[in-house]
Structures are given as C-alpha cells and as structure tokens.
Coordinates of C-alpha atoms and ligand atoms in Angstrom, one line a residue:
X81 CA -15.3 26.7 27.6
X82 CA -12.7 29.1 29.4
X83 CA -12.6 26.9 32.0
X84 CA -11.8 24.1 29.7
X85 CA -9.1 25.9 27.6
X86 CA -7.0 27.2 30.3
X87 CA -6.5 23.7 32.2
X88 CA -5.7 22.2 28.7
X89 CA -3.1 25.3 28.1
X90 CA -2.1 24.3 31.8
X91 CA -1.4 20.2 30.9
X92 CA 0.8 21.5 28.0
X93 CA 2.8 23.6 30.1
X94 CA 3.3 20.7 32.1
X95 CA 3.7 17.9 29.7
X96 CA 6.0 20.2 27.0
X97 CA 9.3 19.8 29.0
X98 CA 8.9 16.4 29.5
X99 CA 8.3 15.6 26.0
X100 CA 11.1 17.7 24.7
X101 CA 12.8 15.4 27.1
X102 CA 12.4 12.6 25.3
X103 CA 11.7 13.6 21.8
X104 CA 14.2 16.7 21.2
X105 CA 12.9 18.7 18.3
X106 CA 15.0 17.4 15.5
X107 CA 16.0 19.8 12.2
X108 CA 13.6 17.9 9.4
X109 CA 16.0 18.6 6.7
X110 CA 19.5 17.3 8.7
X111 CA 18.4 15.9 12.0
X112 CA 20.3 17.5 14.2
X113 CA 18.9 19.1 17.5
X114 CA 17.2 22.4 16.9
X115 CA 18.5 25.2 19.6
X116 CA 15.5 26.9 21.4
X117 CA 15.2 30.0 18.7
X118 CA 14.8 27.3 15.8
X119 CA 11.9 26.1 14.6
X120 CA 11.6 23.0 12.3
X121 CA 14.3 23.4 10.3
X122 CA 18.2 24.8 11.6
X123 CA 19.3 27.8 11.0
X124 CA 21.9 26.4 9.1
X125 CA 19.6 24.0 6.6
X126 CA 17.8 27.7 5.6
X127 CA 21.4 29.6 5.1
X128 CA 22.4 26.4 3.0
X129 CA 19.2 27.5 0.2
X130 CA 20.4 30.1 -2.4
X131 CA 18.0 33.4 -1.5
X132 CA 16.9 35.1 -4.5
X133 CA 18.1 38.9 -4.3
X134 CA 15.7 41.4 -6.3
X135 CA 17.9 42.7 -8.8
X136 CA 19.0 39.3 -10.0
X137 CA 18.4 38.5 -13.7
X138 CA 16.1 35.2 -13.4
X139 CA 13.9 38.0 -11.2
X140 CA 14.1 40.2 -14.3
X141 CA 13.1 37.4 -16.5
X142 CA 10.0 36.7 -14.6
X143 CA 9.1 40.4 -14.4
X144 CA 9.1 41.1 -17.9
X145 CA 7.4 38.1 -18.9
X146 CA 4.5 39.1 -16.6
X147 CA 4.3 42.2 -17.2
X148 CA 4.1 42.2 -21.1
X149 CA 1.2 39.5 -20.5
X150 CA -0.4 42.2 -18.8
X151 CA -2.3 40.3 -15.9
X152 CA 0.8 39.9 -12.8
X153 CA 1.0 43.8 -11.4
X154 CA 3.9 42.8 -9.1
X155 CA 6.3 39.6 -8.2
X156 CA 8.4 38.7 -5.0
X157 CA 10.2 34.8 -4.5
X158 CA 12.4 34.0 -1.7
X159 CA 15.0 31.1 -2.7
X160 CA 16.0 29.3 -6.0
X161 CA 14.3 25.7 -7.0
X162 CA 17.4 23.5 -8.7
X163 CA 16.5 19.9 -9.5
X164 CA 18.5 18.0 -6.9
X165 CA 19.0 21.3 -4.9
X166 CA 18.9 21.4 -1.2
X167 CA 15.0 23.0 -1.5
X168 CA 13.8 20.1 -3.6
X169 CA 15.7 17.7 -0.9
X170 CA 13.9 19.9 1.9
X171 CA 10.4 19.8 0.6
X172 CA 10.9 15.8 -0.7
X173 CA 12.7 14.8 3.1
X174 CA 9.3 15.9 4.8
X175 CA 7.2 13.3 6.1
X176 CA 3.5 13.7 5.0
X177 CA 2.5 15.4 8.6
X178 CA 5.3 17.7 8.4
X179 CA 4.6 19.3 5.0
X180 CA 2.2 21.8 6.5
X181 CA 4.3 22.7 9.3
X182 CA 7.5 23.2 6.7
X183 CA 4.8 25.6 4.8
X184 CA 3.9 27.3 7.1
X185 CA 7.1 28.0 8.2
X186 CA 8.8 29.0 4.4
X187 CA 5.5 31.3 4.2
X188 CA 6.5 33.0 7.5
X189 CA 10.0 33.8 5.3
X190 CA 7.8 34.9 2.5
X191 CA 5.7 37.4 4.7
X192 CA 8.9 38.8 5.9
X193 CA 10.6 39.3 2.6
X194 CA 7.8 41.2 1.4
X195 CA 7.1 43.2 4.1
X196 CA 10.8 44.6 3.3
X197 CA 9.9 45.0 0.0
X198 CA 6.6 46.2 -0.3
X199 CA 3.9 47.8 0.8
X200 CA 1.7 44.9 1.9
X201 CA -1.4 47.3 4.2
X202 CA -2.3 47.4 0.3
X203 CA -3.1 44.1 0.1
X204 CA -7.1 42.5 0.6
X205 CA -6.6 39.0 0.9
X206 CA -4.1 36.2 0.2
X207 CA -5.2 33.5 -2.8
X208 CA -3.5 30.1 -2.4
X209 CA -3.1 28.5 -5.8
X210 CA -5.5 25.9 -5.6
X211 CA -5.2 22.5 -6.5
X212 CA -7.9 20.2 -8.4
X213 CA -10.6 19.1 -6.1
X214 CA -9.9 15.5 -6.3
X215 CA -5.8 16.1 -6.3
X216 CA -6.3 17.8 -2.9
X217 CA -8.3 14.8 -1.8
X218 CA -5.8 12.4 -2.7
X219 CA -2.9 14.7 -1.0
X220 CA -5.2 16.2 1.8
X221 CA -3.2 19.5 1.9
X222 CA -2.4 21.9 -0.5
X223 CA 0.6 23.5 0.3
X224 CA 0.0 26.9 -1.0
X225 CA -2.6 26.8 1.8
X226 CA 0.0 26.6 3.9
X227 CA 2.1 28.9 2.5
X228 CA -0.9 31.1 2.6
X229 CA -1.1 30.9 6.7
X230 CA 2.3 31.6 7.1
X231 CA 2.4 34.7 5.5
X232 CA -0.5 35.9 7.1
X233 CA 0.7 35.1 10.9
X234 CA 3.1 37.7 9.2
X235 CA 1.3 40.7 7.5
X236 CA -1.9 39.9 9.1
X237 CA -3.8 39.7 6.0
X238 CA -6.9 37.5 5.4
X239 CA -6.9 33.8 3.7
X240 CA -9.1 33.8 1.0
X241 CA -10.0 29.9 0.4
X242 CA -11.5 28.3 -2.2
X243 CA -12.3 32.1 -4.3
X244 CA -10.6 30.6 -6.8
X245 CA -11.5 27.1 -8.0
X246 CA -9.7 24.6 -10.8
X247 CA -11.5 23.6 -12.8
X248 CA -9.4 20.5 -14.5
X249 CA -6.2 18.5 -13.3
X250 CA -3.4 20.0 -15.5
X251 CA -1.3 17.6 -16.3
X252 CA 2.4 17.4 -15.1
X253 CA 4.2 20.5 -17.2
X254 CA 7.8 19.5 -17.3
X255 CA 8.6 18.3 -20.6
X256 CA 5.8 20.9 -22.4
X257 CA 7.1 24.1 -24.4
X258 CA 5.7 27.5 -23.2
X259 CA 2.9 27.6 -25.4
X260 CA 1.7 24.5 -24.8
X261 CA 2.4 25.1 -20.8
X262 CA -0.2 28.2 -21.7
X263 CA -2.6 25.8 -23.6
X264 CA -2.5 23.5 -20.5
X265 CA -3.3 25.9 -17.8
X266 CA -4.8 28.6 -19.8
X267 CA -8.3 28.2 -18.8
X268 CA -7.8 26.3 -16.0
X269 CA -9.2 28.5 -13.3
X270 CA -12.5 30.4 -12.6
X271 CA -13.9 32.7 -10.1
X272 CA -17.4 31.4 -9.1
X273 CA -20.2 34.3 -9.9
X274 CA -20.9 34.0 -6.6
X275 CA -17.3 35.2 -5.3
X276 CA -17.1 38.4 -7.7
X277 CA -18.1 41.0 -5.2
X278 CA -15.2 40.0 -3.3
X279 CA -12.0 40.0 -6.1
X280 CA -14.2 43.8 -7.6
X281 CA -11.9 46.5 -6.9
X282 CA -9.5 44.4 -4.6
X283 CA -5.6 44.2 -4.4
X284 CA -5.0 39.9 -4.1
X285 CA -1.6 38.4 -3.3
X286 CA -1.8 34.9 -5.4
X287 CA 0.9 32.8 -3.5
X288 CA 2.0 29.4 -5.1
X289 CA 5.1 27.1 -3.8
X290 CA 7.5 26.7 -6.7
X291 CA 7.1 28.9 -10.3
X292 CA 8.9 27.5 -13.2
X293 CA 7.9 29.2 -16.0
X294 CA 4.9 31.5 -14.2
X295 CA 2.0 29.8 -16.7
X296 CA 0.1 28.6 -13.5
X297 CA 0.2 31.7 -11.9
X298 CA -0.9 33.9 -14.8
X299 CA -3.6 31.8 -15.4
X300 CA -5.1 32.6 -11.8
X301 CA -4.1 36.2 -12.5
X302 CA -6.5 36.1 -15.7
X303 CA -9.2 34.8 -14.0
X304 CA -9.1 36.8 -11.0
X305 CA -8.7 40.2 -13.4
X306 CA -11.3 39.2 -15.7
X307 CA -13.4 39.5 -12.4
X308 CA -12.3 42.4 -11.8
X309 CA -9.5 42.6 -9.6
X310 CA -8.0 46.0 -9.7
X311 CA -4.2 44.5 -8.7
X312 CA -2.6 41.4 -8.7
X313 CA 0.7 40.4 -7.0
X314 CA 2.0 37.3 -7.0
X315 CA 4.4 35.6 -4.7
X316 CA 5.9 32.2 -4.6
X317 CA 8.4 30.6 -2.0
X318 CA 10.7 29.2 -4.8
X319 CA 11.7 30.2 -8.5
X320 CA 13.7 27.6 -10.9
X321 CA 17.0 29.5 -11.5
X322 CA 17.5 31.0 -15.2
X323 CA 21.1 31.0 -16.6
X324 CA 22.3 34.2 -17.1
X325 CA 23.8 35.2 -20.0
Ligands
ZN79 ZN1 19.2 21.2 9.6

C-alpha cells in the first residue's frame, strides 16, 4: 500500500510539469493564466466580489432577525449575492466538475474570515445544509458539502454529513413573502433519533452557499436545537445585499 502510494505520488511529480505545459491552469471566472500562488480563480476575479464587512447594515439586518427568532446564536458571510453580480456569474460560469473545486475553495475564504472573527476551537462539527435526497441525485453534489470541506482544511473541525436530513423538496423561494418562505421550509428538516447523542450539548456551525432571507437556515437551526444543540452558528459564503436606508 506504501509502496503503491509513493510511486503514484512519484508519476505526479513527474507528469505535473508536463501537463501544466500544455494545459496552463486557467482562472474559471475570466480565463486568464493563474500565477503560481493562485488557485482556481485570480486574484483579481475574488477582489472584483463586494466582501461583506461586519458592521454593515444588511449584517445587522440578518442578525436581528435571527436573533429575535431565537434559534441562530451567531452569523458570519463573506461577499454580497446581487442578481447579475460577478458571484452569481462565478458560481453560473463553472462547469459541472468545477463546482466542487470552486466550493471548496470560497469555503477556504469562509474558514479564514471566521477564524478572524471568532472563536472557532468552540466549535464541534460543521453541518452542510443538505439538499433533498433525490435533488442531490439529480445534481450529484451539494455544494454546501463543499463549502463544508473547505472550511475545515481551515479550522480543522469535523464534517458532520447527513445529521441533518430534508425531509421534502422546498420549492424554489423567490417570488414567496416571508411568511410563506417560513411555511415552505419550516418543517423541512429533521435530526434522525438516531443522530441526537451527537447535536446534545454541542456548538454546530450550519454552513449554507447563498442566504437570502435566512428561512432555510433557521429552519435547520430549529431542528438541530429542538435536539438539543446547546449553540448554533451559522455561516454562509454569500448574503443578498439589503438597501440601506
Ligand atoms: Zn479571473
């Protein structure tokens, strides 16, 4: 097994300069050639996305809505979601293959904003929102998931998969109002009885991809405190922009 691992580690060594030869790494979101410190996407395709800073008001917004529902002990979001924006262009540009890499990558950013932020040795496990079983099938990734493993490369945390299962395909919330967003997602999720033991007493990080008005993510929150999480924080790589007034 050693044996077999180092000579494969050995033939990419050999074969990685050659194939950089004739297949630069390319930036996914502009194409250009990515210098040897970038990974994926440019540097300048990640400056170009507004980053969220934590005083500003849509970040207020968010926090007081979550924390008069009670369930969300603590929010973090790295960059601004505008229809049209250069995020949506990002994540829409991505080839199917690529869209785990790209998450992976965005939750590396995440990991490192909170770790700035927070205290993240607190944290138990990371909770990918998870999709509806037969919507994952159809996708065959979920990119919280991948959100999820980025982080942890970061704060070296554990991935908890599938604690959290949905239990109906919510249907596309765009044009609903906020109580009927709440309606559709509201009981949405469940922690099996099986899982309990390991949400008791625990501080979860619940990590989805874009929140727009934070129903989704409350929803998971309930679930996971009704089984008796002791904290809840969630995190998401993108936030929809509020005007301010
Ligand atoms: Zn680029």
């Amino acid at each position: 097994m050693g044996g077999f691992l180092r000579t494969r580690s050995f033939i990419a060594i050999c074969i990685s300069p050659v194939k950089e030869f004739l297949f630069p790494p390319l930036c996914f979101s502009c194409n250009n050639r990515l210098a040897d410190t970038e990974s994926r996407v440019c540097h300048t395709c990640w400056q170009s996305i507004e980053k969220i800073h934590p005083d500003d008001h849509t970040v207020h917004v968010m926090r007081e809505r979550f924390l008069e529902d009670g369930s969300i002990d603590e929010f973090y979001s790295c960059y601004y979601f505008q229809e049209g924006g250069v995020f949506q262009k990002l994540v829409h540009s991505l080839k199917y293959d690529a869209i785990t890499i790209f998450g992976i990558e965005l939750g590396k950013h995440i990991g490192a904003m909170m770790k700035a932020q927070t205290d993240v040795c607190a944290i138990d496990a990371l909770v990918p929102v998870p999709l509806y079983k037969l919507k994952q099938r159809e996708r065959g990734y979920n990119q919280s998931e991948a959100l999820c493993q980025g982080i942890a490369q970061v704060l070296h945390r554990p991935v908890a998969l599938s604690l959290v299962k949905r239990l109906k395909n919510t249907v596309s919330q765009t044009h609903l109002s906020a109580e009927e967003r709440n309606q559709n997602v509201g009981d949405a999720f469940e922690v099996s009885p099986l899982n309990r033991h390991l949400v008791q007493g625990k501080t979860l990080l619940i990590v989805d991809d874009v929140i727009t008005t934070g129903s989704t993510i409350q929803s998971v929150t309930r679930a996971l405190k009704s089984s008796g999480a002791a904290k809840v924080i969630a995190a998401s790589a993108a936030i929809a922009k509020l005007d301010s007034k």
